Amino acid sequence: MKHYYLSIFLAILLSMACTMTSAHDIAVANSDGKIIYYNYNSDGSSVSVTYQGTDPYSYSNEYTGDVVIPETVTYGGKTYSVTSIGSYAFEYCSGLTSVTIPNSVTNIDNWAFDDCSGLTSVTIPNSVTRIGYAAFSGCSSLASVNIGNSVTSIASCAFCDCSGLTSVTIPNSVTRIGEKAFCDCSGLTSVTIPNSVTSIGSEAFRDCSGLASVTIPNSVTSIGRNAFNGCNGLTSVNIGNSVTSIDYGAFRYCSGLTSVTIPNSVTFIDNDAFDGCSRLKSVTWNAEWCKDFQCGPFDGIATQITQFIIGDNVISIPDRLCRGMSNLTSMTIGNSVSVIGMYAFYGCSRIHSITIPSSVTKIQQYAFEKMHLSTVKILRGIPPTFEFGIEAFDDYHSRLYVPYGSKAKYEAAQYWKKFNIRMLSDSNGDDVVNEIDYSGVASHIMGDTPAEFDAEASDVDVNGTVDVRDYVGIANIISTGSIYGGTSNNAKAAMSKGMAMPATDESDADNVIYVENVSGSKNSQVELSVRMRNASDIRGFQFDLYLPEGVSMATNAKASLSSDRLAAGDAHTLMVNEVSDGAVRFLCSSMNDENFAGGDGEIATLTVNIADNIANGEYDVVVKNALMTETDISRSYEADNIKSTLTVLDQTGVETVTADDERRDGTIYTVGGQLVGKKSTTSQLRKGIYIRNGRKFVK
């Protein structure tokens, strides 16, 4: 494995010729009786571990079993420090199973453990600063390796062909991973590359077929030629935001890779960087293209790409971007693109819907020709121009959706006026946005879609789904003329351009919807308390509440909206409906700019029936698909799978009911037997039936 290049081969011969002139200098037995061979170093006070005899091949397998290298050796009455493991010292010692390297060693030389096929583990101490060329190459039984935190560079071929290696920890001291450092490590499943590494050498991880995922940190600026070539088990790769170049074949034949994101730092991608990535279908591109993109990095796989995402850092789409991408079905254009080049999407006949962001001001000729678009959404209030007065479309049968208030401008604009134009937010297509559109969206969300409902128009934030954000957005239009309600800088900026702005979802522990733990008896009703913890003022929310089998929404006492979190006079509307077996959907909003103020408390209640055949025990009540939005619908919060407990117990058998008497003492229980507290907590109890001193009372 070490004779890769002629120059290296000649260097080996020269090195061997030099070493053949002298035998090992001394042989010293350890306390366990094992003999280790040493050469004197030039400083006269230290030695290096070496092989037996006059050259590396004088003896075979001179080191076997477990070998402990001492920090010092004494010979001829003088003590020497062991500071190095010399070239070829343990080469071809197939019987060597483990080696202990002392903290006195600073250097592991070239081929030191080459082809030690029985070596299973090694710890490289913090004293070591250098691991030489092919130092552990061919150690096929080596399962794990710990590299000390003084090593600054992992030399070429250092661990090449270590097929049994499953994991490796690279310390923060390492700045460079050399060529072929881990090539052919077919058992390697994971590798952590620290933030200190600035470059990954050519073929560094070539043919690491077991490698499933890799994160390239922001410190790395270059990925070498064929660095991950042949890593056919690689399904995920994270490329850091400092990488400027991805060299030839860097991810070639990574047949398990399904998606890739190119960061905005990249200025050069060589040919065939992703050649042979037979499953790669989704590409997210955040970098500006090279001048001649047509000969860029996806040669050979263009036909298999089905999704292309242009990131928010890109300001122009190059000419003929999609050349060869005949199976492309989805294209996302980033929010910074201002120019769409000639023939950019020409012939992408499998794309049926496209959204043009508000940043686009100019579309060059034939950009969307030979496509079969059914829907075009454009988010700019002022129609973009067609360069040189040449059409960008050759088919105007598509429905064109434009921002609220801009329909007349598009109807008067050259070429745009040929489309069938409809406003975003006009849910029923009557050219008016009013309460009918507002209630239509609510009905659609709750599973009862009205006739003449246009879901595309109702998706006012253009995120691909109709939800509470659109519900609030249409209410904002009715009351203020803007889907953002004019309440924030973002909204005002959007209003000035007459554009829609997709919402940014956040998953935040400070903004969740949950149900309070509760208990109840069989064949009874129990009231669930739905609570919201929110740091921001929330205008509307929706979620699905999943009830356990044997528990169902009561027909005689459905959900009600709590007034605890609302100001007097707030006109929020709560809708509740069973959308599937065991799933109850909640939807709440206001036509006015009224909010649930920040806090943690009850927002709604739901009465449920507990069947008589349900077993005693604890059951999960789960909030799923929770979505909360501020008045400015570009600020929204998501939460999912928030669990609480419903405890089911037998009835208590207590029949007498008395009026609540604050003079009585004793602990308080629910009718299901759950301890609530003492007398002092009575005023804090919610309405219901409780047990104290063996008797029921009503609060």
XYZ file of C-alpha atoms in Angstrom:
699
model
C 0.000 0.000 0.000
C 2.967 2.361 0.420
C 4.452 2.270 -3.057
C 2.074 4.712 -4.779
C 4.388 7.002 -6.567
C 7.762 6.501 -8.212
C 9.311 9.245 -6.118
C 8.156 7.585 -2.931
C 9.407 4.223 -4.167
C 12.863 5.676 -4.787
C 12.815 7.279 -1.365
C 12.084 3.896 0.153
C 15.008 2.284 -1.633
C 17.315 5.067 -0.480
C 16.048 4.765 3.071
C 16.535 0.995 3.031
C 19.996 1.317 1.565
C 20.982 3.616 4.382
C 19.512 1.470 7.131
C 21.074 -1.731 5.810
C 24.512 -0.449 6.709
C 23.960 -0.882 10.469
C 22.116 -3.233 12.799
C 20.036 -2.203 15.808
C 22.254 -0.601 18.435
C 20.986 -2.248 21.610
C 18.455 -4.849 22.790
C 16.901 -4.447 26.239
C 14.453 -6.774 27.951
C 11.369 -5.344 29.656
C 10.331 -6.413 33.134
C 7.998 -8.941 31.464
C 10.956 -10.493 29.658
C 10.115 -9.168 26.178
C 13.036 -7.807 24.255
C 12.766 -4.441 22.496
C 15.363 -3.217 20.019
C 16.632 0.366 19.970
C 18.859 2.746 18.029
C 20.713 5.656 19.617
C 19.527 9.119 18.666
C 21.983 11.861 17.706
C 21.476 13.751 20.979
C 23.173 10.917 22.859
C 20.550 10.881 25.583
C 17.576 9.229 23.893
C 16.751 6.193 21.786
C 14.235 5.118 19.151
C 12.429 1.795 19.031
C 13.525 -0.155 15.954
C 13.464 -3.609 14.381
C 15.754 -6.542 14.963
C 18.753 -6.975 12.673
C 20.406 -5.001 9.897
C 17.281 -4.175 7.807
C 13.479 -4.289 8.209
C 13.309 -7.757 6.689
C 16.175 -9.411 8.581
C 13.725 -11.060 10.950
C 10.017 -11.802 10.734
C 7.484 -11.098 13.486
C 10.048 -10.207 16.114
C 7.357 -8.454 18.169
C 4.291 -10.491 19.218
C 1.443 -10.300 21.743
C 1.158 -7.254 23.975
C 4.156 -4.951 23.884
C 4.720 -2.219 26.453
C 7.271 0.390 25.405
C 8.974 1.895 28.469
C 9.588 5.608 28.948
C 13.270 4.942 29.677
C 15.767 2.127 29.205
C 19.060 1.517 30.987
C 21.968 0.041 29.079
C 25.642 -0.055 30.000
C 24.937 1.862 33.187
C 23.289 4.770 31.341
C 19.585 5.619 31.195
C 18.043 6.758 27.902
C 14.663 8.352 27.214
C 12.533 6.572 24.597
C 11.417 9.440 22.331
C 10.596 7.861 18.977
C 9.257 4.784 17.239
C 11.497 4.475 14.221
C 10.698 3.688 10.606
C 9.643 0.059 9.998
C 10.039 -0.685 13.745
C 7.033 -3.048 13.896
C 6.450 -3.569 10.176
C 4.873 -6.940 9.269
C 4.653 -8.006 12.926
C 1.404 -9.888 12.351
C 1.510 -11.413 15.851
C 1.486 -8.018 17.566
C -1.940 -7.555 19.264
C -1.490 -4.384 21.296
C 1.121 -1.780 21.990
C 1.464 0.742 24.808
C 3.225 3.933 23.767
C 4.642 6.017 26.644
C 4.287 9.780 27.073
C 7.981 10.208 26.328
C 7.446 9.409 22.621
C 7.067 12.471 20.387
C 7.365 10.891 16.953
C 5.965 7.831 15.167
C 7.996 7.411 11.992
C 7.091 6.196 8.518
C 5.738 2.627 8.253
C 6.263 2.132 12.002
C 3.340 -0.320 12.298
C 2.793 -1.053 8.621
C 0.862 -4.294 8.010
C 0.589 -5.265 11.675
C -2.507 -7.285 10.794
C -3.135 -8.535 14.349
C -2.995 -5.141 16.073
C -6.468 -4.432 17.512
C -6.106 -1.139 19.361
C -3.664 1.678 19.901
C -3.599 4.838 21.986
C -1.349 7.593 20.753
C -0.382 9.725 23.768
C -0.540 13.500 23.970
C 3.254 13.721 23.712
C 3.216 12.591 20.049
C 3.344 15.479 17.581
C 3.839 13.566 14.339
C 2.381 10.424 12.799
C 4.510 9.446 9.818
C 3.693 8.250 6.327
C 1.798 4.924 6.316
C 2.530 4.550 10.027
C -0.465 2.235 10.574
C -1.178 1.279 6.970
C -2.602 -2.207 6.529
C -3.444 -2.763 10.205
C -6.573 -4.638 9.189
C -7.612 -5.683 12.714
C -7.287 -2.217 14.208
C -10.786 -1.420 15.438
C -10.266 1.900 17.193
C -7.585 4.514 17.549
C -7.242 7.467 19.888
C -4.975 10.212 18.604
C -3.362 12.451 21.211
C -4.091 16.164 21.216
C -0.593 17.278 20.221
C -0.658 15.786 16.719
C -0.897 18.610 14.179
C -0.903 16.626 10.964
C -1.990 13.133 9.971
C 0.435 12.170 7.239
C -0.401 10.556 3.929
C -1.560 6.942 4.125
C -1.260 7.005 7.930
C -4.218 4.659 8.427
C -4.741 3.522 4.860
C -6.296 0.063 4.426
C -7.231 -0.309 8.100
C -10.354 -2.230 7.084
C -11.385 -3.075 10.663
C -11.323 0.531 11.864
C -14.868 1.566 12.830
C -14.297 4.911 14.502
C -11.568 7.463 14.923
C -11.331 10.593 17.042
C -9.251 13.357 15.520
C -8.106 15.917 18.122
C -8.443 19.677 17.829
C -4.702 20.037 17.345
C -4.843 18.527 13.830
C -4.892 21.110 11.042
C -4.416 18.859 8.039
C -5.571 15.399 7.044
C -3.084 14.125 4.476
C -3.572 12.325 1.197
C -5.035 8.828 1.548
C -4.857 9.190 5.324
C -7.859 6.882 5.808
C -8.348 5.478 2.324
C -9.783 1.944 2.085
C -10.944 1.995 5.717
C -14.066 0.118 4.660
C -15.300 -0.480 8.223
C -15.195 3.197 9.203
C -18.784 4.276 9.936
C -18.238 7.687 11.453
C -15.538 10.284 11.716
C -15.472 13.575 13.583
C -13.422 16.240 11.871
C -12.576 19.010 14.372
C -12.774 22.736 13.737
C -8.987 22.975 13.642
C -8.695 21.139 10.302
C -8.269 23.503 7.337
C -7.753 21.025 4.512
C -8.732 17.477 3.616
C -6.134 15.886 1.353
C -6.684 14.044 -1.892
C -8.227 10.581 -1.426
C -8.195 11.109 2.348
C -11.298 8.950 2.823
C -11.405 7.240 -0.551
C -13.308 3.919 -0.612
C -14.455 4.212 3.005
C -17.561 2.299 1.963
C -19.033 2.053 5.479
C -18.928 5.793 6.151
C -22.568 6.869 6.533
C -22.304 10.550 7.342
C -19.664 13.219 7.584
C -19.669 16.808 8.805
C -17.023 19.057 7.301
C -16.532 21.940 9.761
C -16.428 25.623 8.925
C -12.638 25.679 9.369
C -12.042 23.569 6.238
C -11.343 25.616 3.110
C -10.603 22.872 0.594
C -11.725 19.311 -0.139
C -9.062 17.477 -2.135
C -9.292 15.398 -5.294
C -11.281 12.205 -4.798
C -11.399 12.912 -1.055
C -14.550 10.821 -0.572
C -14.498 8.934 -3.873
C -16.129 5.516 -3.539
C -17.797 6.170 -0.183
C -20.918 4.396 -1.418
C -22.473 4.145 2.053
C -22.397 7.917 2.515
C -25.974 9.187 2.767
C -25.394 12.570 4.384
C -22.689 15.188 4.018
C -22.549 18.602 5.668
C -20.148 20.978 3.927
C -18.961 23.871 6.105
C -19.411 27.509 5.173
C -15.700 28.185 4.627
C -15.065 25.640 1.878
C -13.974 27.510 -1.238
C -13.000 24.604 -3.495
C -14.276 21.096 -4.078
C -11.748 19.321 -6.261
C -12.100 16.765 -9.017
C -14.102 13.674 -8.052
C -14.399 14.746 -4.408
C -17.657 12.811 -3.951
C -17.415 10.607 -7.014
C -19.294 7.295 -6.814
C -20.951 8.184 -3.508
C -23.951 6.198 -4.691
C -25.839 6.465 -1.376
C -25.835 10.275 -1.378
C -29.366 11.574 -2.028
C -28.962 15.293 -1.380
C -26.202 17.878 -1.123
C -25.962 21.535 -0.133
C -23.279 23.744 -1.701
C -22.425 26.600 0.737
C -22.073 30.211 -0.345
C -18.312 30.197 0.263
C -17.635 27.869 -2.688
C -15.980 29.563 -5.663
C -14.766 26.490 -7.530
C -16.110 22.993 -8.107
C -14.057 20.818 -10.412
C -15.411 18.438 -13.029
C -16.969 15.160 -11.924
C -17.131 16.270 -8.293
C -20.379 14.296 -7.967
C -19.995 11.922 -10.917
C -21.439 8.474 -10.215
C -23.689 9.683 -7.370
C -26.487 7.594 -8.808
C -29.057 8.436 -6.098
C -28.366 12.151 -5.840
C -31.672 13.823 -6.630
C -31.764 17.004 -4.543
C -29.274 19.866 -4.791
C -29.307 23.051 -2.706
C -27.045 25.711 -4.197
C -26.036 28.731 -2.098
C -22.956 29.851 -4.047
C -22.566 32.147 -7.033
C -21.875 30.141 -10.172
C -18.637 30.031 -12.089
C -18.719 31.920 -15.382
C -19.182 28.778 -17.450
C -21.590 26.802 -15.291
C -22.643 24.519 -18.131
C -19.404 22.481 -17.659
C -19.785 22.576 -13.829
C -19.965 19.624 -11.343
C -23.035 17.454 -12.202
C -21.920 16.067 -15.520
C -23.120 12.505 -15.847
C -25.886 12.774 -13.231
C -27.897 15.788 -14.439
C -30.703 13.608 -15.720
C -31.359 12.064 -12.304
C -31.679 15.330 -10.345
C -35.333 15.922 -9.456
C -35.048 18.813 -7.006
C -32.882 21.927 -7.255
C -32.933 24.582 -4.543
C -31.264 27.928 -5.157
C -30.312 29.435 -1.788
C -30.870 32.939 -0.505
C -27.263 33.982 -1.181
C -27.537 33.668 -4.953
C -28.284 36.917 -6.803
C -28.460 35.665 -10.386
C -29.455 32.437 -12.093
C -27.075 31.597 -14.952
C -28.085 30.921 -18.516
C -29.173 27.346 -19.232
C -29.033 26.378 -15.566
C -31.119 23.237 -16.033
C -29.480 21.957 -19.176
C -29.657 18.180 -19.056
C -31.886 18.066 -15.952
C -34.727 16.442 -17.860
C -36.292 14.835 -14.763
C -36.330 17.971 -12.625
C -39.744 18.219 -10.939
C -39.141 20.875 -8.297
C -37.260 24.181 -8.390
C -36.978 26.653 -5.515
C -35.643 30.132 -6.257
C -33.963 31.945 -3.357
C -35.119 35.300 -2.006
C -32.044 37.228 -3.218
C -32.217 36.352 -6.910
C -32.707 39.486 -8.997
C -32.062 38.157 -12.517
C -33.169 34.893 -14.126
C -30.912 34.107 -17.073
C -31.658 33.061 -20.635
C -33.076 29.577 -21.084
C -32.614 29.056 -17.316
C -35.477 26.540 -17.050
C -35.937 25.870 -20.734
C -37.427 22.452 -21.363
C -38.032 21.548 -17.705
C -41.344 20.011 -18.711
C -41.795 18.069 -15.468
C -41.964 21.233 -13.360
C -45.634 22.201 -13.124
C -45.484 24.961 -10.520
C -42.934 27.671 -9.795
C -42.693 30.589 -7.371
C -40.773 33.702 -8.397
C -39.624 35.660 -5.319
C -40.131 39.371 -4.805
C -36.422 40.055 -5.363
C -36.622 39.221 -9.085
C -36.656 42.388 -11.199
C -35.573 41.036 -14.592
C -36.284 37.836 -16.502
C -34.261 37.159 -19.627
C -35.541 35.677 -22.842
C -36.978 32.177 -23.049
C -36.275 31.540 -19.351
C -39.470 29.494 -18.899
C -40.071 28.194 -22.410
C -40.967 24.597 -23.213
C -42.398 24.030 -19.746
C -45.859 22.722 -18.838
C -46.613 25.072 -15.966
C -50.054 24.989 -14.428
C -49.280 27.510 -11.676
C -46.972 30.526 -11.510
C -46.747 32.509 -8.279
C -44.931 35.822 -8.320
C -44.405 37.698 -5.070
C -43.362 41.093 -6.412
C -46.004 43.785 -6.405
C -44.424 45.513 -9.412
C -44.223 43.248 -12.487
C -40.618 42.247 -13.390
C -39.441 43.302 -16.843
C -38.623 40.993 -19.751
C -35.160 41.888 -21.057
C -35.011 43.248 -24.610
C -38.813 42.986 -24.741
C -38.530 39.261 -25.539
C -40.948 36.868 -23.923
C -39.839 34.521 -21.166
C -42.861 32.225 -21.493
C -44.341 30.497 -24.514
C -47.454 29.213 -22.717
C -49.885 31.518 -20.922
C -52.506 28.934 -19.970
C -51.067 28.829 -16.442
C -52.850 30.544 -13.582
C -50.757 33.461 -12.350
C -51.054 34.319 -8.648
C -49.966 37.827 -7.656
C -49.820 39.670 -4.305
C -52.913 41.301 -2.875
C -53.471 44.711 -4.428
C -51.277 44.167 -7.495
C -53.629 42.413 -9.893
C -54.353 45.574 -11.908
C -50.638 46.188 -12.449
C -50.128 42.733 -13.926
C -53.248 43.036 -16.059
C -51.715 46.176 -17.592
C -48.162 44.802 -18.029
C -46.826 43.482 -21.333
C -46.888 39.683 -21.565
C -48.009 39.254 -17.938
C -51.511 40.312 -18.936
C -51.808 37.171 -21.073
C -52.093 34.993 -17.970
C -55.212 34.013 -16.046
C -54.499 36.254 -13.050
C -55.766 35.735 -9.502
C -54.831 37.387 -6.219
C -53.205 35.539 -3.362
C -55.716 35.575 -0.456
C -58.766 35.541 -2.775
C -59.890 32.085 -1.698
C -63.045 31.888 -3.815
C -61.896 33.806 -6.889
C -64.422 36.650 -6.743
C -61.727 39.398 -6.834
C -62.657 40.499 -3.318
C -60.974 39.522 -0.054
C -63.531 39.474 2.741
C -65.033 37.382 5.537
C -66.087 34.706 3.045
C -62.413 34.027 2.240
C -61.579 34.109 5.953
C -64.224 31.554 6.916
C -63.456 29.451 3.825
C -59.849 29.037 4.909
C -60.987 28.031 8.396
C -63.366 25.430 7.009
C -60.631 24.032 4.777
C -58.189 23.731 7.680
C -60.866 21.927 9.723
C -61.460 19.381 6.963
C -64.636 20.794 5.441
C -63.438 22.437 2.213
C -66.086 24.704 0.658
C -67.026 24.686 -3.005
C -65.029 27.003 -5.299
C -62.174 26.984 -2.792
C -58.758 27.820 -4.286
C -56.046 26.359 -2.052
C -53.240 27.974 -4.077
C -54.707 31.444 -3.592
C -55.353 30.729 0.087
C -51.700 29.929 0.732
C -50.902 33.604 1.280
C -47.469 33.056 2.830
C -46.557 30.742 -0.068
C -45.108 27.932 2.035
C -47.020 25.132 0.337
C -49.734 24.556 2.947
C -52.875 26.321 4.140
C -52.794 26.785 7.898
C -53.421 29.259 10.703
C -50.825 31.659 9.303
C -52.914 32.062 6.169
C -56.039 32.353 8.331
C -54.465 35.247 10.261
C -52.954 36.698 7.084
C -56.366 37.019 5.408
C -57.791 38.588 8.570
C -54.927 41.102 8.412
C -55.769 41.941 4.800
C -59.399 42.539 5.681
C -58.539 44.817 8.606
C -55.316 46.531 7.443
C -54.749 45.779 3.745
C -51.566 43.785 4.392
C -51.117 40.114 5.223
C -48.697 41.195 7.973
C -51.020 43.657 9.639
C -48.435 46.437 9.395
C -47.130 45.628 12.879
C -43.420 45.068 12.254
C -40.498 46.380 10.244
C -40.567 43.208 8.187
C -44.222 43.705 7.462
C -43.774 47.350 6.540
C -40.947 46.477 4.173
C -43.121 43.813 2.614
C -46.018 46.212 2.262
C -43.849 48.794 0.511
C -43.085 46.251 -2.200
C -46.541 44.731 -2.246
C -45.026 41.304 -1.761
C -45.624 38.150 0.201
C -42.858 36.943 2.471
C -42.624 33.257 3.452
C -42.773 32.624 7.167
C -39.827 31.441 9.188
C -40.845 28.586 11.468
C -39.102 28.172 14.779
C -39.117 25.277 17.191
C -38.901 26.905 20.596
C -39.402 25.468 24.074
C -40.731 28.879 25.091
C -43.668 28.519 22.700
C -45.599 25.259 23.138
C -49.155 23.998 23.519
C -49.815 21.185 25.974
C -52.565 19.531 28.045
C -52.484 19.490 31.818
C -52.208 16.024 33.405
C -55.611 14.819 34.553
C -57.311 11.770 36.032
C -60.821 10.391 35.759
C -62.898 7.309 36.371
C -64.373 4.866 33.887
C -67.746 5.671 32.308
C -67.437 9.351 33.161
C -66.551 12.691 31.668
C -63.410 14.680 32.354
C -62.405 18.150 31.329
C -59.049 18.543 29.632
C -57.258 21.821 30.214
C -55.397 22.980 27.094
C -52.604 25.353 27.978
C -50.178 27.507 26.012
C -46.749 28.623 27.129
C -45.698 31.491 24.904
C -42.969 34.107 25.148
C -44.450 36.179 22.310
C -47.954 37.508 21.844
C -49.856 34.889 19.838
C -52.616 35.924 17.447
C -53.770 32.442 16.431
C -52.984 28.753 16.841
C -53.881 25.333 15.543
C -53.032 21.810 16.670
C -54.241 18.212 16.640
C -55.020 16.546 19.963
C -54.647 12.758 19.865
C -56.777 10.945 22.462
C -56.123 7.352 23.602
C -58.407 4.548 22.487
C -61.490 4.462 24.710
C -61.510 8.254 25.147
C -63.538 10.481 22.821
C -64.741 14.050 22.497
C -68.053 14.477 24.304
C -70.966 15.356 22.033
C -72.927 17.240 24.684
C -70.092 19.424 25.967
C -67.579 20.376 23.305
C -64.560 22.615 23.596
C -64.772 26.144 24.921
C -62.360 29.044 24.775
C -60.876 30.150 28.071
C -60.979 33.839 28.915
C -58.058 33.639 31.334
C -55.450 34.696 28.755
C -57.533 37.171 26.740
C -58.260 40.817 27.370
C -61.848 41.906 27.865
C -63.654 42.293 24.569
C -61.316 40.071 22.542
C -63.182 38.367 19.733
C -61.203 35.186 19.227
C -63.070 32.303 17.629
C -62.332 28.685 18.516
C -63.189 25.856 16.130
C -62.924 22.197 17.175
C -63.618 19.137 15.096
C -62.761 15.438 15.133
C -60.686 15.032 11.945
C -59.859 11.318 12.318
C -60.212 8.489 14.810
C -58.807 9.766 18.059
C -57.641 13.118 16.608
C -59.368 16.400 17.482
C -58.271 19.557 15.629
C -58.287 22.989 17.262
C -58.166 26.270 15.331
C -58.303 29.703 16.928
C -57.842 33.254 15.637
C -59.239 36.751 15.737
C -60.430 39.028 12.946
C -58.827 41.933 14.813
C -55.315 42.473 16.121
C -56.020 40.719 19.419
C -53.552 38.369 21.060
C -52.941 35.804 23.730
C -50.416 37.753 25.790
C -47.175 36.066 26.742
C -47.477 33.685 29.670
C -48.325 30.126 30.645
C -51.956 29.291 31.242
C -55.190 27.797 30.038
C -56.439 28.774 26.585
C -59.236 26.236 26.060
C -60.990 23.256 27.593
C -62.333 20.067 26.048
C -64.793 17.678 27.684
C -64.132 14.035 26.838
C -65.878 10.744 27.582
C -64.003 7.873 29.234
C -65.465 4.516 28.189
C -66.472 1.924 30.785
C -64.372 -0.838 29.170
C -61.033 0.972 29.301
C -58.436 -0.579 31.601
C -57.064 1.235 34.613
C -53.754 2.903 33.938
C -51.965 5.898 32.486
C -52.554 6.959 28.879
C -50.842 9.479 26.617
C -52.732 12.542 25.438
C -50.574 14.027 22.685
C -50.496 17.459 21.050
C -49.241 17.174 17.472
C -48.670 19.633 14.628
C -48.988 22.642 16.918
C -48.503 25.958 15.142
C -48.654 29.386 16.789
C -48.380 32.649 14.876
C -47.959 36.270 15.777
C -49.935 38.972 14.004
C -46.917 39.314 11.717
C -47.266 35.843 10.199
C -43.601 35.785 9.208
C -43.007 34.974 12.872
C -44.473 31.615 13.819
C -43.610 28.738 16.125
C -43.981 24.993 15.747
C -44.221 22.258 18.370
C -44.935 18.555 17.989
C -45.460 15.425 20.039
C -46.062 17.148 23.390
C -47.321 14.412 25.730
C -49.360 14.545 28.918
C -51.001 11.829 31.022
C -54.625 10.805 31.492
C -54.930 8.478 34.493
C -57.988 6.189 34.438
C -59.212 4.618 37.710
C -62.337 2.834 38.937
C -65.108 4.961 40.441
C -64.651 5.708 44.149
C -68.046 4.568 45.311
C -68.545 7.784 47.279
C -72.058 9.002 46.579
C -72.786 11.905 48.931
C -72.286 15.414 47.501
C -72.021 18.416 49.788
C -71.546 22.108 49.141
C -67.993 23.357 49.335
C -67.260 24.262 52.942
C -64.059 26.204 53.463
C -64.164 25.431 57.205
C -63.395 21.759 56.715
C -59.805 20.518 56.898
C -58.040 17.633 55.156
C -56.458 16.651 51.879
C -58.271 17.025 48.569
C -58.480 14.373 45.832
C -60.041 14.161 42.406
C -62.831 11.614 41.989
C -60.225 9.447 40.291
C -58.110 9.428 43.451
C -55.395 11.873 42.411
C -54.026 14.000 45.272
C -54.633 17.719 44.664
C -53.583 19.406 47.897
C -54.772 20.801 51.208
C -57.529 23.194 52.219
C -55.419 26.204 51.306
C -55.523 25.190 47.645
C -59.335 25.088 47.408
C -59.627 28.574 45.945
C -57.212 27.605 43.190
C -59.202 24.558 42.080
C -60.902 24.526 38.720
C -64.641 23.878 38.644
C -65.463 20.240 39.229
C -66.182 17.492 41.755
C -63.562 16.617 44.401
C -63.201 14.419 47.519
C -62.186 15.658 50.978
C -62.469 13.793 54.244
C -64.174 10.922 52.453
C -66.970 13.084 51.007
C -67.559 14.661 47.620
C -67.879 18.410 47.228
C -68.531 20.719 44.288
C -66.253 23.639 43.466
